Coordinates of C-alpha atoms in Angstrom, one line a residue:
M1 CA 16.0 8.0 -33.7
G2 CA 16.3 8.6 -30.1
N3 CA 14.6 10.0 -26.7
Y4 CA 15.5 12.7 -24.5
N5 CA 17.5 9.8 -22.3
S6 CA 19.0 7.9 -24.8
T7 CA 20.2 11.2 -26.8
K8 CA 21.4 12.8 -23.6
A9 CA 23.4 9.6 -23.1
E10 CA 25.0 9.6 -26.6
I11 CA 26.1 13.0 -26.5
K12 CA 27.6 12.6 -22.9
N13 CA 29.5 9.8 -24.4
Y14 CA 30.8 12.1 -27.2
I15 CA 31.6 14.7 -25.3
C16 CA 34.0 12.2 -22.3
A17 CA 35.4 10.3 -25.6
R18 CA 36.4 14.0 -26.8
T19 CA 34.7 13.4 -30.4
P20 CA 35.7 16.6 -32.4
L21 CA 32.2 17.1 -33.7
V22 CA 28.6 16.3 -32.3
V23 CA 25.7 16.7 -34.6
V24 CA 22.3 16.7 -32.8
D25 CA 19.8 16.3 -35.6
S26 CA 16.5 18.4 -33.8
P27 CA 14.1 21.0 -34.4
E28 CA 13.8 21.5 -30.7
R29 CA 17.0 23.9 -29.6
E30 CA 15.2 24.1 -26.2
R31 CA 15.3 20.4 -25.5
V32 CA 18.8 20.1 -26.9
E33 CA 19.8 23.2 -24.2
R34 CA 18.1 21.2 -21.5
I35 CA 20.2 18.0 -22.3
L36 CA 23.4 20.1 -22.3
R37 CA 22.5 21.9 -18.8
E38 CA 22.1 18.5 -17.6
I39 CA 25.2 17.2 -18.8
S40 CA 27.3 20.3 -17.7
T41 CA 26.0 19.6 -14.3
E42 CA 26.5 15.9 -14.3
L43 CA 30.3 15.9 -15.6
D44 CA 30.7 19.5 -13.9
I45 CA 31.8 20.9 -17.1
R46 CA 31.5 24.2 -18.4
I47 CA 29.8 24.4 -21.9
G48 CA 30.0 27.2 -24.2
Y49 CA 27.0 28.5 -26.0
Y50 CA 26.1 30.8 -29.1
T51 CA 23.0 31.8 -30.3
D52 CA 22.1 34.7 -32.5
A53 CA 20.1 36.0 -29.7
K54 CA 22.1 35.9 -26.7
Q55 CA 25.6 35.6 -28.6
V56 CA 28.3 33.8 -26.1
S57 CA 27.0 32.3 -22.9
V58 CA 27.8 29.6 -20.6
I59 CA 25.2 26.7 -20.4
G60 CA 22.9 27.2 -17.2
S61 CA 24.2 31.0 -16.7
D62 CA 22.4 34.0 -17.5
V63 CA 25.5 35.8 -18.4
S64 CA 26.6 36.5 -21.9
K65 CA 28.5 38.5 -23.7
D66 CA 28.9 40.0 -27.8
A67 CA 30.9 37.4 -30.3
E68 CA 31.9 40.7 -32.0
G69 CA 30.2 39.6 -34.9
D70 CA 32.1 36.1 -35.9
P71 CA 31.1 33.4 -34.0
L72 CA 33.5 31.0 -35.5
A73 CA 36.7 33.3 -34.9
F74 CA 35.6 33.5 -31.3
I75 CA 34.9 29.6 -31.0
A76 CA 38.7 29.2 -32.6
S77 CA 40.3 31.4 -30.2
Y78 CA 38.3 30.1 -27.4
F79 CA 39.6 26.0 -28.1
R80 CA 43.3 27.5 -28.5
K81 CA 42.5 29.1 -24.8
N82 CA 40.9 26.1 -23.4
R83 CA 42.1 22.8 -23.8
N84 CA 39.4 19.8 -23.7
S85 CA 36.6 22.3 -23.5
T86 CA 33.1 21.8 -24.9
F87 CA 31.3 24.6 -27.2
A88 CA 27.6 24.6 -28.8
I89 CA 26.0 26.2 -31.4
G90 CA 22.1 26.6 -31.5
D91 CA 22.5 28.8 -34.5
I92 CA 24.3 27.1 -37.3
K93 CA 23.8 28.3 -40.9
R94 CA 24.9 27.1 -44.3
I95 CA 26.6 23.8 -43.5
G96 CA 24.9 21.4 -46.0
E97 CA 27.4 22.2 -49.1
D98 CA 30.7 23.6 -50.0
N99 CA 31.2 26.9 -48.7
V100 CA 33.4 29.5 -46.9
Y101 CA 31.0 29.2 -43.8
S102 CA 31.1 25.6 -44.0
R103 CA 35.1 25.6 -44.8
E104 CA 35.6 27.8 -41.6
V105 CA 33.5 25.2 -39.5
L106 CA 36.1 22.7 -40.9
N107 CA 39.2 24.4 -40.0
I108 CA 37.6 24.6 -36.2
L109 CA 36.9 20.6 -36.5
Y110 CA 40.8 20.1 -37.2
L111 CA 41.5 22.6 -34.3
A112 CA 39.2 20.9 -32.1
K113 CA 40.9 17.6 -32.8
E114 CA 44.4 19.0 -32.0
M115 CA 43.4 20.8 -28.9
N116 CA 41.0 17.6 -27.8
C117 CA 38.2 20.0 -27.6
T118 CA 34.3 19.0 -28.8
L119 CA 32.0 21.1 -31.1
I120 CA 28.4 20.6 -30.9
L121 CA 26.3 21.8 -33.5
I122 CA 22.2 22.0 -33.1
T123 CA 20.4 22.0 -36.5
A124 CA 17.6 20.1 -38.3
D125 CA 19.2 20.7 -41.8
T126 CA 21.9 18.4 -43.5
V127 CA 25.5 18.6 -42.9
W128 CA 28.2 18.8 -45.7
S129 CA 29.9 15.4 -45.9
R130 CA 33.8 16.9 -44.9
L131 CA 32.1 17.9 -41.6
S132 CA 30.1 14.7 -40.9
Q133 CA 33.4 12.9 -41.2
F134 CA 35.1 14.4 -38.3
G135 CA 32.0 13.1 -35.8
M136 CA 28.9 11.8 -34.8
L137 CA 25.1 12.2 -35.5
T138 CA 22.7 12.1 -32.9
T139 CA 19.1 12.5 -33.9
L140 CA 16.5 13.7 -30.9
D141 CA 13.2 12.9 -31.5
Y142 CA 9.6 14.0 -31.1
P143 CA 8.7 13.6 -27.4
D144 CA 8.1 9.9 -26.5
M145 CA 5.1 8.7 -25.0
N146 CA 6.3 8.8 -21.5
E147 CA 7.8 12.2 -22.4
R148 CA 4.2 13.4 -23.4
T149 CA 2.5 12.0 -20.6
A150 CA 4.4 13.6 -18.2
Q151 CA 4.2 17.0 -20.0
I152 CA 0.5 17.0 -19.8
S153 CA 0.3 15.8 -16.6
D154 CA 2.8 18.9 -15.4
F155 CA 0.2 21.1 -17.6
I156 CA -2.9 19.9 -15.9
G157 CA -1.3 20.5 -12.7
K158 CA -0.6 24.0 -13.5
Y159 CA -3.7 24.8 -14.5
R160 CA -6.0 22.3 -12.4
F161 CA -6.9 25.1 -9.7
K162 CA -7.9 27.8 -12.4
Y163 CA -9.8 25.8 -14.8
P164 CA -12.4 22.7 -14.4
I165 CA -10.0 19.9 -15.7
T166 CA -12.0 16.2 -15.4
L167 CA -8.9 14.2 -17.4
D168 CA -8.0 10.8 -15.7
E169 CA -5.2 8.9 -16.2
S170 CA -6.6 7.1 -18.8
D171 CA -7.4 10.2 -20.5
V172 CA -4.2 11.4 -20.4
R173 CA -2.6 8.4 -21.8
M174 CA -5.1 9.3 -24.9
A175 CA -3.9 12.8 -24.9
S176 CA -0.4 11.8 -25.4
T177 CA -1.3 9.5 -27.9
L178 CA -3.1 11.6 -29.8
L179 CA -0.3 14.3 -29.9
R180 CA 2.4 12.0 -31.0
G181 CA 4.7 13.6 -33.7
F182 CA 4.5 17.3 -31.9
T183 CA 7.3 19.2 -30.5
E184 CA 7.0 20.3 -27.0
I185 CA 6.0 23.8 -27.8
Q186 CA 3.1 22.6 -30.1
I187 CA 2.0 20.1 -27.3
E188 CA 2.1 23.3 -25.1
N189 CA 0.2 25.5 -27.8
I190 CA -2.3 23.0 -28.5
L191 CA -2.9 22.0 -24.9
S192 CA -3.4 25.7 -23.8
T193 CA -5.8 26.5 -27.0
A194 CA -8.2 23.6 -25.8
L195 CA -7.8 24.9 -22.7
I196 CA -9.2 28.6 -23.5
N197 CA -11.6 27.5 -26.0
N198 CA -13.6 25.0 -23.7
R199 CA -12.6 27.1 -20.4
G200 CA -11.6 23.8 -19.1
L201 CA -10.4 20.2 -20.3
S202 CA -12.8 17.0 -20.1
K203 CA -12.9 13.6 -22.1
D204 CA -15.2 15.3 -24.4
N205 CA -12.3 17.7 -25.8
L206 CA -9.8 15.2 -26.6
Y207 CA -10.9 14.8 -30.5
E208 CA -9.8 18.5 -30.8
L209 CA -6.2 17.8 -29.8
T210 CA -5.6 16.8 -33.4
G211 CA -7.9 18.8 -34.9
Q212 CA -5.5 21.4 -36.0
K213 CA -2.5 18.9 -37.0
S214 CA -3.1 18.7 -40.9
R215 CA -2.6 22.7 -40.9
L216 CA 1.1 22.2 -39.8
Y217 CA 2.2 20.6 -43.0
S218 CA 1.7 21.9 -46.9
A219 CA -1.4 20.4 -48.1
V220 CA -1.2 17.5 -50.8
S221 CA -3.8 17.4 -53.4
S222 CA -4.5 13.5 -53.3
I223 CA -5.6 13.5 -49.6
Q224 CA -8.8 15.5 -48.2
K225 CA -9.8 15.9 -44.7
V226 CA -13.3 14.4 -44.2
N227 CA -15.5 15.5 -41.5
V228 CA -17.1 12.8 -39.7
S229 CA -20.7 13.7 -37.4
R230 CA -20.2 12.9 -34.0
S231 CA -23.3 11.5 -33.8
L232 CA -22.9 8.9 -36.7
T233 CA -24.7 5.5 -36.0
V234 CA -24.2 2.3 -38.3
S235 CA -26.4 0.0 -38.3
G236 CA -25.3 -4.3 -38.2
L237 CA -21.9 -5.2 -38.7
E238 CA -21.8 -6.3 -35.2
G239 CA -18.5 -8.5 -36.3
L240 CA -16.4 -5.8 -37.5
K241 CA -17.4 -3.8 -34.6
R242 CA -16.5 -6.3 -32.0
W243 CA -13.0 -6.5 -33.8
L244 CA -12.6 -2.8 -34.1
S245 CA -13.5 -2.7 -30.2
E246 CA -10.5 -4.9 -29.5
K247 CA -7.9 -3.3 -31.8
K248 CA -8.8 0.1 -30.4
N249 CA -6.7 -0.6 -27.1
I250 CA -3.8 -1.9 -29.0
F251 CA -3.8 0.9 -31.5
F252 CA -3.4 3.4 -28.5
A253 CA -1.1 1.5 -26.4
S254 CA 2.2 3.0 -25.6
D255 CA 5.4 1.9 -27.9
E256 CA 7.0 0.6 -24.5
A257 CA 4.0 -2.0 -24.0
L258 CA 3.9 -2.9 -27.3
S259 CA 7.7 -3.4 -27.6
E260 CA 7.9 -5.3 -24.4
R261 CA 5.9 -7.9 -26.5
D262 CA 7.4 -7.6 -30.1
L263 CA 3.9 -6.0 -31.1
T264 CA 2.8 -3.1 -33.8
T265 CA -0.2 -1.5 -33.9
P266 CA -2.7 -2.5 -35.9
K267 CA -1.9 -1.5 -39.7
G268 CA -5.5 -1.7 -41.0
I269 CA -8.5 -3.9 -42.8
L270 CA -9.6 -4.1 -46.5
L271 CA -13.2 -4.2 -46.6
C272 CA -14.9 -5.9 -49.6
G273 CA -17.9 -7.1 -50.6
V274 CA -21.6 -6.2 -52.0
P275 CA -21.8 -2.2 -53.2
G276 CA -24.1 -0.4 -51.4
C277 CA -23.7 -2.1 -47.8
G278 CA -21.4 0.0 -46.0
K279 CA -18.0 -0.3 -46.7
S280 CA -17.2 3.4 -47.2
L281 CA -19.4 4.5 -44.1
S282 CA -17.3 2.0 -42.2
A283 CA -14.1 4.4 -42.6
K284 CA -16.2 7.0 -40.8
M285 CA -17.5 4.5 -37.8
V286 CA -13.7 4.0 -37.0
A287 CA -12.9 7.6 -37.2
K288 CA -15.9 8.1 -34.6
E289 CA -15.5 5.1 -32.5
W290 CA -11.5 5.9 -32.1
E291 CA -12.0 9.7 -32.3
L292 CA -9.4 10.0 -34.8
P293 CA -9.3 12.6 -37.6
L294 CA -10.3 11.0 -41.2
F295 CA -8.2 11.5 -44.4
R296 CA -9.7 10.2 -48.1
F297 CA -6.4 9.4 -49.9
D298 CA -7.5 9.6 -53.8
L299 CA -4.7 6.9 -55.0
G300 CA -5.9 7.8 -58.7
T301 CA -4.6 11.3 -58.5
I302 CA -1.2 10.5 -58.2
Y303 CA -0.8 9.1 -61.5
D304 CA 1.0 11.7 -63.9
K305 CA 2.2 11.5 -67.7
W306 CA 5.3 12.9 -66.8
V307 CA 8.6 10.6 -65.7
G308 CA 8.8 10.5 -62.0
E309 CA 6.1 12.9 -61.0
S310 CA 3.8 9.8 -60.0
E311 CA 6.5 8.7 -57.7
K312 CA 7.1 12.1 -56.1
K313 CA 3.5 12.3 -55.8
M314 CA 3.0 9.3 -53.6
K315 CA 6.0 10.1 -51.4
E316 CA 4.5 13.4 -50.8
A317 CA 1.1 11.9 -49.9
L318 CA 2.9 8.9 -47.5
R319 CA 5.1 11.7 -45.8
F320 CA 2.0 14.0 -45.5
I321 CA -0.2 10.7 -43.6
D322 CA 2.9 9.7 -41.3
N323 CA 3.2 13.5 -40.3
V324 CA -0.5 14.1 -39.6
S325 CA -0.6 10.4 -37.5
P326 CA -2.4 9.6 -35.6
C327 CA -5.0 9.3 -38.3
I328 CA -7.3 6.9 -40.2
V329 CA -6.7 7.2 -43.7
W330 CA -9.7 5.9 -46.4
V331 CA -8.9 4.5 -49.7
D332 CA -12.0 3.7 -51.4
E333 CA -12.2 1.4 -54.3
I334 CA -8.3 0.7 -54.2
E335 CA -8.8 -1.8 -56.9
K336 CA -9.4 1.1 -59.6
A337 CA -5.9 2.6 -58.4
L338 CA -3.8 -0.2 -57.9
S339 CA -4.7 -2.8 -60.3
V340 CA -2.9 -0.2 -63.2
S341 CA 0.4 -2.1 -62.3
D342 CA -0.7 -5.5 -63.6
S343 CA -1.1 -4.0 -67.0
G344 CA 2.4 -3.8 -68.0
N345 CA 3.0 -0.1 -66.7
D346 CA 6.6 0.4 -65.0
T347 CA 5.3 3.7 -63.2
G348 CA 2.1 1.6 -61.9
K349 CA 4.4 -1.0 -60.1
R350 CA 7.1 1.3 -59.0
V351 CA 3.9 3.3 -57.0
L352 CA 2.6 -0.1 -56.0
G353 CA 5.7 -0.7 -54.9
Q354 CA 6.2 2.5 -52.8
F355 CA 2.6 2.0 -51.8
L356 CA 3.2 -1.7 -50.3
F357 CA 6.5 -1.0 -48.4
W358 CA 5.0 2.1 -46.9
L359 CA 2.2 -0.6 -45.6
Q360 CA 4.2 -2.9 -44.7
E361 CA 7.1 -0.9 -42.9
S362 CA 5.6 2.4 -41.6
T363 CA 6.1 2.7 -37.7
S364 CA 3.4 5.9 -37.7
R365 CA -0.2 5.6 -35.8
V366 CA -1.8 5.3 -39.2
F367 CA -5.0 3.1 -39.4
L368 CA -5.9 2.3 -43.3
V369 CA -9.1 1.4 -44.3
A370 CA -9.6 0.2 -47.9
T371 CA -12.7 -1.0 -49.1
A372 CA -13.2 -2.8 -53.1
N373 CA -15.9 -4.0 -54.7
D374 CA -13.8 -6.0 -57.4
I375 CA -11.2 -8.0 -55.4
S376 CA -10.1 -9.7 -58.0
A377 CA -8.6 -6.8 -59.9
L378 CA -6.4 -6.4 -56.7
P379 CA -2.6 -7.3 -57.0
F380 CA -1.9 -10.3 -55.0
E381 CA 0.9 -8.7 -53.1
L382 CA -1.7 -6.7 -51.6
F383 CA -3.0 -9.7 -49.3
R384 CA 0.4 -10.5 -47.8
K385 CA -0.1 -10.5 -43.9
G386 CA 1.2 -7.9 -42.3
R387 CA -0.2 -5.4 -44.9
F388 CA -3.7 -5.5 -43.7
S389 CA -4.7 -6.5 -40.0
E390 CA -7.5 -8.3 -41.4
I391 CA -10.0 -8.7 -44.4
F392 CA -13.7 -8.6 -43.8
F393 CA -16.4 -9.6 -46.3
I394 CA -19.7 -7.1 -46.0
D395 CA -22.7 -9.0 -47.4
L396 CA -26.5 -7.8 -47.8
P397 CA -28.0 -7.2 -44.2
N398 CA -30.0 -10.0 -42.7
Y399 CA -33.0 -9.6 -40.8
S400 CA -32.0 -8.1 -37.5
E401 CA -29.2 -5.4 -40.0
R402 CA -32.3 -4.5 -42.1
R403 CA -34.7 -4.2 -38.8
A404 CA -32.2 -1.6 -37.2
T405 CA -31.3 0.1 -40.3
I406 CA -35.1 0.7 -41.3
S407 CA -35.9 1.9 -37.3
Q408 CA -32.7 4.0 -37.7
Y409 CA -33.8 6.1 -41.1
A410 CA -37.2 6.1 -40.0
K411 CA -36.4 8.0 -36.8
K412 CA -34.3 10.6 -38.8
S413 CA -35.9 10.8 -42.0
L414 CA -39.3 10.1 -41.4
H415 CA -39.7 11.1 -37.7
C416 CA -41.6 7.9 -37.3
S417 CA -41.5 4.2 -35.8
F418 CA -43.1 1.1 -36.8
S419 CA -44.9 -1.2 -34.6
D420 CA -43.4 -5.0 -34.5
E421 CA -45.8 -6.2 -36.6
E422 CA -45.1 -3.4 -39.5
M423 CA -41.5 -3.8 -39.2
D424 CA -41.5 -7.6 -39.8
E425 CA -43.7 -6.5 -42.8
L426 CA -41.0 -4.2 -43.8
C427 CA -38.2 -6.6 -43.5
A428 CA -39.8 -9.0 -45.6
V429 CA -40.3 -6.8 -48.5
T430 CA -36.6 -5.7 -48.0
E431 CA -35.2 -9.4 -48.3
G432 CA -32.0 -8.7 -51.1
F433 CA -32.1 -5.0 -50.3
S434 CA -28.2 -3.6 -49.6
Y435 CA -28.0 -0.5 -47.0
S436 CA -28.3 1.9 -50.0
D437 CA -31.5 0.5 -51.4
I438 CA -33.4 0.8 -48.0
E439 CA -31.8 4.5 -47.3
Y440 CA -32.9 5.4 -51.1
A441 CA -36.4 4.0 -50.3
I442 CA -37.2 5.9 -46.9
K443 CA -35.8 8.9 -48.0
D444 CA -37.7 8.9 -51.1
A445 CA -40.8 8.5 -48.8
A446 CA -39.2 11.3 -46.9
L447 CA -39.1 13.9 -49.7
L448 CA -42.9 13.3 -50.0
C449 CA -43.4 14.4 -46.2
L450 CA -41.3 17.3 -46.8
T451 CA -43.2 19.0 -49.8
E452 CA -47.0 17.5 -49.1
G453 CA -46.8 17.0 -45.3
Q454 CA -46.2 14.3 -42.6
E455 CA -50.1 13.2 -42.9
V456 CA -48.8 11.5 -46.1
L457 CA -47.1 9.2 -44.5
T458 CA -48.7 5.7 -44.2
M459 CA -47.6 2.0 -43.9
E460 CA -48.6 1.6 -47.8
L461 CA -46.8 4.5 -48.9
V462 CA -43.4 3.0 -47.4
L463 CA -44.6 -0.5 -48.4
E464 CA -45.0 1.1 -52.0
K465 CA -41.4 3.1 -52.1
F466 CA -39.6 -0.7 -51.3
R467 CA -41.8 -2.4 -53.8
Q468 CA -40.4 0.2 -56.6
I469 CA -36.8 -0.5 -55.9
V470 CA -35.2 -3.4 -57.9
P471 CA -32.5 -4.4 -55.4
I472 CA -28.8 -5.2 -56.0
S473 CA -29.4 -9.0 -55.5
K474 CA -32.0 -9.3 -58.4
N475 CA -29.8 -6.9 -60.9
N476 CA -27.0 -8.9 -61.0
P477 CA -27.4 -12.4 -59.3
E478 CA -24.3 -13.5 -60.6
M479 CA -22.0 -11.0 -59.6
L480 CA -23.4 -11.2 -56.3
E481 CA -22.9 -15.1 -56.0
K482 CA -19.2 -14.6 -57.3
I483 CA -18.6 -12.0 -54.7
R484 CA -19.9 -14.2 -51.7
K485 CA -18.2 -17.2 -52.9
W486 CA -15.0 -15.2 -52.4
G487 CA -15.9 -13.6 -49.4
E488 CA -16.9 -17.1 -47.6
E489 CA -13.6 -18.7 -48.5
R490 CA -11.4 -15.9 -48.0
A491 CA -12.7 -13.1 -45.6
V492 CA -14.1 -12.8 -42.3
A493 CA -17.5 -11.9 -42.2
A494 CA -18.3 -8.4 -40.9
S495 CA -21.7 -9.6 -39.6
D496 CA -23.1 -12.0 -37.5
R497 CA -24.2 -14.8 -40.2
K498 CA -26.6 -16.8 -37.9
E499 CA -29.0 -16.1 -40.5
R500 CA -28.9 -14.6 -44.1
A501 CA -32.9 -13.8 -44.9

């Protein structure tokens, strides 16, 4: 894989060395044409060029002429008449296998070798092995961070006096990160659409830039996009929030800055702990705070009864995730899907192997948020350092977290606030409650307010709703103690644990 400058340097060296064939692997023909124009000027050489639209021309010139129906015959004649020449084809067809067309190209390569010429093929398709033996392959990757930043800056400069654009330097870097994996044309289209839709560009529009990305790729049944409210608030979990705030800057750092220190972006987090305490909501919290799209990956749907289909589905899902990055990927109750590998199921082991390899080696900007209730059911390999950036334990909310949660849901659902004395009483009665226990009780009271009117709301009603709840701490104290013991020994606390009550 190469950026613009490294690919240009490779092509330039191959032309100077008179390599018979240079294959430029890229779907962006316009960028390759720009490279060839610069090389033509720097080396002071003519580079012939063929496309179906313009037929035969010279790179950097608007003059063109008809190839008279057969561009390969024209190129063969061109090489015979012009020793030490270079010719590029922008529209190449059917060269992935042995056929009449590819064999004609092969004959031209024999001629190119004899006449000390170079044939350049621009294609995103595979090349027949007999052709590839004649030359070198170079890949022009999608625009890198510097190229995207320069393109966005040029776009802003072009439209700054026509539309209100308030993006500063840090916003441009953020936009550049969000647009990773797009071609130059796609970046231009996305920026133009956002500019017209919003009649300008501001920091608030950055999240929209990746909104269309998943539509560029075929849908995968095991992955669903999750809508996240921009007004989402999550109470408690201050330790997790601090960690995410610190890692956000690293996740959005440039490739160059990370490479200088031999670092990679954060891979993700594994959230384990008490059911109903915000593990799943945390995935939405990350997406909202980092302003990235959220996708739910249902690993359980990967498994198929037909031989090879499970592995194929996993490969397609991981490819889709890489394509839509940067993004947040949420895997809920990961133990249910991956524990199948411990049952002697060969398919399960192969699928787990695929997933673990991707988790370890993928260079895409993907942040994985995996949740687990039964941590003992997870395969041991998942805990190897480098696969998850950190493992967090989420316990029952402490006093201050309960206070914040009650206040949050009271405002949203009951349309009221409680005094300090009332809040102390509510926090006391909810000791041992999970976040979901608190939410359920308050929304149960809100249902009465909806049907019978706001005047039905009293402190006694709210207390009664809480007293009717049998919290998870009393339902299964043995399970709670087991989970807590594991979390205290092997994970980082998601909350500030100065108090337990």
